[in-house]
mmCIF file of N, CA and C in Angstrom:
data_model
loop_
_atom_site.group_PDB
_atom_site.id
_atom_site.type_symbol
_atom_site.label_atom_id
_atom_site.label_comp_id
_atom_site.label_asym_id
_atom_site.label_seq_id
_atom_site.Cartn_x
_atom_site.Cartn_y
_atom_site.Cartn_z
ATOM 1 N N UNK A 598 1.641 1.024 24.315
ATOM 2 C CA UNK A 598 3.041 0.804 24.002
ATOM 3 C C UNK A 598 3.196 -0.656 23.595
ATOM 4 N N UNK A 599 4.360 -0.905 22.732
ATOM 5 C CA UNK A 599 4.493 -2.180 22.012
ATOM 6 C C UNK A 599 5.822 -2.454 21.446
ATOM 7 N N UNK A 600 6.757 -3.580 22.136
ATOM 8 C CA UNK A 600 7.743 -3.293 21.379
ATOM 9 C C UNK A 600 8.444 -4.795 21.624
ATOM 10 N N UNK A 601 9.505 -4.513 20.371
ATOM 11 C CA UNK A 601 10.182 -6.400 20.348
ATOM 12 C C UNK A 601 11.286 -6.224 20.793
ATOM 13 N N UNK A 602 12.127 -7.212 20.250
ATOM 14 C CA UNK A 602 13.516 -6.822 20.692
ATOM 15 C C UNK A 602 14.370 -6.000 20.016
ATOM 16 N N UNK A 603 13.833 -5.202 18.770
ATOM 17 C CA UNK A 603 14.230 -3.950 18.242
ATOM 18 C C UNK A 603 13.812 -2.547 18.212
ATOM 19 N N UNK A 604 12.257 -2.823 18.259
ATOM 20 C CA UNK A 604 11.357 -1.825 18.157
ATOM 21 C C UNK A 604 10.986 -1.269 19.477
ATOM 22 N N UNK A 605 10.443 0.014 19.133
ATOM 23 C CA UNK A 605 9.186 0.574 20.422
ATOM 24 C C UNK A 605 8.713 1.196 19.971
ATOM 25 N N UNK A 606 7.113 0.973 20.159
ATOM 26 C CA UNK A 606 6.057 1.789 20.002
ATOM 27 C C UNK A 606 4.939 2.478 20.277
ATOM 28 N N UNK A 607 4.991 3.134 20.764
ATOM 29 C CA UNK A 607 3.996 4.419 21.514
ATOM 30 C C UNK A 607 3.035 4.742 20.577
ATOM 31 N N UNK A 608 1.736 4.741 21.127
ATOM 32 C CA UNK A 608 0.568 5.309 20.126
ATOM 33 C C UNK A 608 -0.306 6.334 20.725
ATOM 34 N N UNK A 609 -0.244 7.091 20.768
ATOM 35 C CA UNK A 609 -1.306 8.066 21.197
ATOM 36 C C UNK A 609 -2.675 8.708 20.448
ATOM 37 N N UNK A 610 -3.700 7.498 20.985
ATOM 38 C CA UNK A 610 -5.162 7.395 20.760
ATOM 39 C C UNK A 610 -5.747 8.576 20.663
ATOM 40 N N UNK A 611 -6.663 8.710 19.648
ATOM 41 C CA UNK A 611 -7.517 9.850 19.402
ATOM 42 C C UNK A 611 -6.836 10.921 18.680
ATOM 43 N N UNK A 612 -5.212 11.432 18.957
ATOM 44 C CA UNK A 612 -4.937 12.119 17.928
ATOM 45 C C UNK A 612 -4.186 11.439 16.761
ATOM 46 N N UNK A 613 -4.095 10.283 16.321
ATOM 47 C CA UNK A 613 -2.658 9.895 15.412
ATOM 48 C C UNK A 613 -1.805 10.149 15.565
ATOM 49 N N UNK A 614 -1.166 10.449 16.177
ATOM 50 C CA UNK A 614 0.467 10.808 16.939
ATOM 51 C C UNK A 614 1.013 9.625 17.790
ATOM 52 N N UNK A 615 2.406 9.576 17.642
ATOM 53 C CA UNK A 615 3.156 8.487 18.500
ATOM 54 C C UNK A 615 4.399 8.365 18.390
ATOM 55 N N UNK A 616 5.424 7.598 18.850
ATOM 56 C CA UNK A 616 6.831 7.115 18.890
ATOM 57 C C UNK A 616 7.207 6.046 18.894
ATOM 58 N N UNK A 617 8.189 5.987 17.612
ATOM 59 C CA UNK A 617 9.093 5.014 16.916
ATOM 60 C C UNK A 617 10.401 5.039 17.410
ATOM 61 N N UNK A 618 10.882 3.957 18.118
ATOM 62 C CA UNK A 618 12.433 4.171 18.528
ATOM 63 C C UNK A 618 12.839 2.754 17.501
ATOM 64 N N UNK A 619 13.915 2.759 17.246
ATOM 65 C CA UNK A 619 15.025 1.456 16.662
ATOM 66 C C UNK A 619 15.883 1.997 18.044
ATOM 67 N N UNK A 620 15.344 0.888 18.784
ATOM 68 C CA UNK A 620 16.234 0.489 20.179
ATOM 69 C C UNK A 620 17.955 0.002 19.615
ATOM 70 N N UNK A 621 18.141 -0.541 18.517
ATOM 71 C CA UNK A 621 19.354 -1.145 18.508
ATOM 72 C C UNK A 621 20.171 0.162 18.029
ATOM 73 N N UNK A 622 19.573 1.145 17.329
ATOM 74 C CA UNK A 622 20.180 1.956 16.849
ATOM 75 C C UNK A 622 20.324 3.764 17.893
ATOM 76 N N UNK A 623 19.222 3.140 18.549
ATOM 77 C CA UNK A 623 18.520 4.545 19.670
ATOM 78 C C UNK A 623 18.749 4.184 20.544
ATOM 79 N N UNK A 624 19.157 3.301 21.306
ATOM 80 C CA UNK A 624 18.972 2.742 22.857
ATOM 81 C C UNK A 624 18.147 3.696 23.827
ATOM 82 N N UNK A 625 18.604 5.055 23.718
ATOM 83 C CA UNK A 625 18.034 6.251 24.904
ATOM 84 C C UNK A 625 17.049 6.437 24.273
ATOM 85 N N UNK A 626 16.408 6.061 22.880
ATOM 86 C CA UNK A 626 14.999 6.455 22.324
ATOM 87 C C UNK A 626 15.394 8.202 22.630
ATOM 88 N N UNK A 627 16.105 8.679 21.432
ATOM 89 C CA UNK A 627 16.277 10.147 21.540
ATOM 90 C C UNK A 627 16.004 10.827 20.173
ATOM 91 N N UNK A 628 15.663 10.035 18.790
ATOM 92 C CA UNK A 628 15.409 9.944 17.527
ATOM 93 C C UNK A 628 14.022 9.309 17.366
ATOM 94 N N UNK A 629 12.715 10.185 17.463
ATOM 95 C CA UNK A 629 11.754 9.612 17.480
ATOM 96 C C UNK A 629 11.188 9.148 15.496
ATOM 97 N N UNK A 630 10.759 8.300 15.168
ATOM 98 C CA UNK A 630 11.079 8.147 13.978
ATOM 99 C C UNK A 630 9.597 7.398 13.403
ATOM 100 N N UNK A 631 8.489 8.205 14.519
ATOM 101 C CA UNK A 631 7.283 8.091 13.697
ATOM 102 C C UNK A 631 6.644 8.513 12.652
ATOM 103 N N UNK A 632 6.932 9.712 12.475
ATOM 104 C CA UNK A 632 6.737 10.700 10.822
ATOM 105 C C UNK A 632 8.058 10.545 9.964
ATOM 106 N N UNK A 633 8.984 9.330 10.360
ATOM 107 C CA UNK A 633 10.123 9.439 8.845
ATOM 108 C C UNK A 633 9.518 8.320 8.327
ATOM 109 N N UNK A 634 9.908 8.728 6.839
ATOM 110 C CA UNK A 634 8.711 7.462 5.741
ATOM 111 C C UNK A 634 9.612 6.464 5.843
ATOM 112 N N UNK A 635 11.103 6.064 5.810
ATOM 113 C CA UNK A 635 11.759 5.350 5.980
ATOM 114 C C UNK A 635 11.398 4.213 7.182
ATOM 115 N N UNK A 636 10.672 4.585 8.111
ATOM 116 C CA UNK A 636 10.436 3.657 8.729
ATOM 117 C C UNK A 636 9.009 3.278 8.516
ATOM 118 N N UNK A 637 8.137 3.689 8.222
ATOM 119 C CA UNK A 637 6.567 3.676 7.734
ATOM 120 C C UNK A 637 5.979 2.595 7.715
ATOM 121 N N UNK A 638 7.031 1.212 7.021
ATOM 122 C CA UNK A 638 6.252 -0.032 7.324
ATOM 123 C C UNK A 638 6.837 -1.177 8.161
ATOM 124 N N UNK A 639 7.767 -0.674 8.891
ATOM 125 C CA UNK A 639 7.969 -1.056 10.185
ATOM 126 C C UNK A 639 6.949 -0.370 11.235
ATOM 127 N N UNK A 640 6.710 0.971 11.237
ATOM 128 C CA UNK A 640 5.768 1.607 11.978
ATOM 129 C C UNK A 640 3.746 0.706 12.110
ATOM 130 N N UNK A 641 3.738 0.556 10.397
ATOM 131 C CA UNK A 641 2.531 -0.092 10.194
ATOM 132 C C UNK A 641 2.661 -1.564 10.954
ATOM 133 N N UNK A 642 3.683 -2.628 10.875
ATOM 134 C CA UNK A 642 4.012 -3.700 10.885
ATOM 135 C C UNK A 642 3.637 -4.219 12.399
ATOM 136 N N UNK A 643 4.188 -2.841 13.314
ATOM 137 C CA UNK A 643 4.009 -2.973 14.490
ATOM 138 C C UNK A 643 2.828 -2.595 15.178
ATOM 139 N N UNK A 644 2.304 -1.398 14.278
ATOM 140 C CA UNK A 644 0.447 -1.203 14.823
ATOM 141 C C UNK A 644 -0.257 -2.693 14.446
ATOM 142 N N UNK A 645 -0.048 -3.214 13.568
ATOM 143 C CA UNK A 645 -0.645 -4.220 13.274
ATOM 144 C C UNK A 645 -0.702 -5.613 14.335
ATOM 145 N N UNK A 646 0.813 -5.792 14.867
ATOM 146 C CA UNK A 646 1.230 -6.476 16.157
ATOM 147 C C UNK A 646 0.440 -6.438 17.011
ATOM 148 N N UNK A 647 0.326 -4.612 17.405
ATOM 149 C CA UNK A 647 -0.164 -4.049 18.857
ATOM 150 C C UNK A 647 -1.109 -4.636 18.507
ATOM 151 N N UNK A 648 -1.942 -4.104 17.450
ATOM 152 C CA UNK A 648 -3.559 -4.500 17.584
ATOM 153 C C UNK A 648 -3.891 -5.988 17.709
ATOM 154 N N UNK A 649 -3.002 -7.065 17.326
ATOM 155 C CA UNK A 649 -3.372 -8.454 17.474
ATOM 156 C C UNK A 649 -3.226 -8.807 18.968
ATOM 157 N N UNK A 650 -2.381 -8.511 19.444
ATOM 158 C CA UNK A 650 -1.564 -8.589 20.620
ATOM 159 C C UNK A 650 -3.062 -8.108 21.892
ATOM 160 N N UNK A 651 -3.308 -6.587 21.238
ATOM 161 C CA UNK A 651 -4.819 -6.471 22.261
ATOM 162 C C UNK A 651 -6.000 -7.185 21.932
ATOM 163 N N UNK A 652 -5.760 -7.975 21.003
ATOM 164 C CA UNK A 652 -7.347 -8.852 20.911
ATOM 165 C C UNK A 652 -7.449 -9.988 21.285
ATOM 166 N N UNK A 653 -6.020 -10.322 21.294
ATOM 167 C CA UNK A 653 -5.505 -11.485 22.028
ATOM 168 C C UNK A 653 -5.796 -11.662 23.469
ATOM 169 N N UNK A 654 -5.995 -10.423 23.828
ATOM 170 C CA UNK A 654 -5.729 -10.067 25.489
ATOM 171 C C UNK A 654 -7.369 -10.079 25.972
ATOM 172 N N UNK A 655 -7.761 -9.476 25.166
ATOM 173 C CA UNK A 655 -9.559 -9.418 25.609
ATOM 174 C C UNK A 655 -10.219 -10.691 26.124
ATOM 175 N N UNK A 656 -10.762 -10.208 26.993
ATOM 176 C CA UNK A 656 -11.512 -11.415 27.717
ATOM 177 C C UNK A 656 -12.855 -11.522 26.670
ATOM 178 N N UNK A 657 -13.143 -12.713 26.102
ATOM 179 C CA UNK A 657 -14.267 -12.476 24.741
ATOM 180 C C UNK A 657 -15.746 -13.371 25.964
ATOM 181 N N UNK A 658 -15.476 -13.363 27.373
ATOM 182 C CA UNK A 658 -17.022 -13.431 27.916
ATOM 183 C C UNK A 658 -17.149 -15.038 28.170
ATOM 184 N N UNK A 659 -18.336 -15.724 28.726
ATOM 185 C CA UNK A 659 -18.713 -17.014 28.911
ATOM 186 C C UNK A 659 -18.920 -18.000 27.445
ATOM 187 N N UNK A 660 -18.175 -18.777 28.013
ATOM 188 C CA UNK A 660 -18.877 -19.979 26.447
ATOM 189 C C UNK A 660 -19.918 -19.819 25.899
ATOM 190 N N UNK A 661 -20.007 -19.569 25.160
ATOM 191 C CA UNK A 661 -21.569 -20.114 23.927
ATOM 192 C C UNK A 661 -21.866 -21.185 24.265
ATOM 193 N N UNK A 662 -22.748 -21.727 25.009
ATOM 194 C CA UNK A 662 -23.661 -23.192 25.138
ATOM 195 C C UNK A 662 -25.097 -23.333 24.556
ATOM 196 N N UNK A 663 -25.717 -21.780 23.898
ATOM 197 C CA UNK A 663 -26.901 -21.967 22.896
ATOM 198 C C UNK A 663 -26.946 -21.610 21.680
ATOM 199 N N UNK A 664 -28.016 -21.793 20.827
ATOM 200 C CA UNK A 664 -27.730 -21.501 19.402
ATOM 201 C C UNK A 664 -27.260 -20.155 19.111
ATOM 202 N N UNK A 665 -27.303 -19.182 20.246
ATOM 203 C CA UNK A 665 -27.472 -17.458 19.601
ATOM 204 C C UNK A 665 -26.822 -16.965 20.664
#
Protein backbone atom coordinates (compact mmCIF):
# COMPACT_ATOMS: atom_id res chain seq x y z
CA UNK A 1 0.00 0.00 0.00
CA UNK A 2 1.06 3.61 -0.91
CA UNK A 3 -0.52 6.71 -0.67
CA UNK A 4 -0.13 10.77 -0.46
CA UNK A 5 -2.30 13.16 0.55
CA UNK A 6 -4.67 12.39 -2.37
CA UNK A 7 -4.02 9.06 -3.47
CA UNK A 8 -4.17 5.29 -2.29
CA UNK A 9 -2.70 2.51 -3.53
CA UNK A 10 -3.05 -1.11 -3.10
CA UNK A 11 -1.10 -3.57 -5.24
CA UNK A 12 -1.66 -7.03 -5.23
CA UNK A 13 1.63 -8.99 -6.15
CA UNK A 14 1.74 -11.83 -8.46
CA UNK A 15 -1.63 -11.24 -9.98
CA UNK A 16 -1.66 -7.45 -11.43
CA UNK A 17 -4.63 -6.47 -9.66
CA UNK A 18 -5.08 -3.56 -7.13
CA UNK A 19 -6.85 -0.30 -5.78
CA UNK A 20 -6.98 3.23 -6.74
CA UNK A 21 -8.91 5.53 -4.42
CA UNK A 22 -8.87 9.67 -5.07
CA UNK A 23 -9.24 10.08 -1.27
CA UNK A 24 -10.33 13.77 -1.92
CA UNK A 25 -12.98 12.68 -4.12
CA UNK A 26 -13.66 8.96 -2.36
CA UNK A 27 -12.90 9.54 1.20
CA UNK A 28 -14.70 5.90 2.12
CA UNK A 29 -12.51 4.52 -0.92
CA UNK A 30 -15.93 3.06 -2.36
CA UNK A 31 -14.98 3.83 -6.28
CA UNK A 32 -12.08 1.65 -6.88
CA UNK A 33 -10.43 3.26 -9.98
CA UNK A 34 -7.61 0.88 -10.89
CA UNK A 35 -8.87 -0.42 -14.37
CA UNK A 36 -10.39 3.28 -15.35
CA UNK A 37 -7.87 4.64 -18.07
CA UNK A 38 -8.67 8.03 -16.79
CA UNK A 39 -6.67 7.50 -13.98
CA UNK A 40 -3.81 5.23 -15.60
CA UNK A 41 -1.04 7.69 -15.13
CA UNK A 42 -1.72 8.67 -11.85
CA UNK A 43 -2.01 4.85 -11.19
CA UNK A 44 1.59 4.41 -13.03
CA UNK A 45 2.94 7.67 -11.22
CA UNK A 46 2.29 6.09 -7.96
CA UNK A 47 3.67 2.41 -8.70
CA UNK A 48 6.59 4.23 -9.62
CA UNK A 49 6.63 6.16 -5.99
CA UNK A 50 5.88 2.76 -4.26
CA UNK A 51 8.72 1.21 -5.95
CA UNK A 52 11.28 4.08 -5.04
CA UNK A 53 9.92 4.43 -1.70
CA UNK A 54 10.78 0.33 -1.22
CA UNK A 55 14.30 0.70 -2.36
CA UNK A 56 14.71 3.39 -0.32
CA UNK A 57 13.75 1.23 2.58
CA UNK A 58 16.10 -1.78 1.87
CA UNK A 59 18.79 -2.33 4.04
CA UNK A 60 21.66 -2.53 0.98
CA UNK A 61 24.18 -4.65 3.77
CA UNK A 62 27.81 -3.60 5.31
CA UNK A 63 30.07 -0.93 3.67
CA UNK A 64 32.23 -1.86 0.83
CA UNK A 65 35.81 -1.49 2.38
CA UNK A 66 37.44 -3.80 -0.62
CA UNK A 67 37.88 -3.63 -4.21
CA UNK A 68 34.92 -6.30 -4.98
Amino acid sequence: MYRNDRWKLIVYHSIAQGELYDLTADPDEYDNLWNDETAKEVKYDLLRASFDASIRAIDVGPQLIGRY
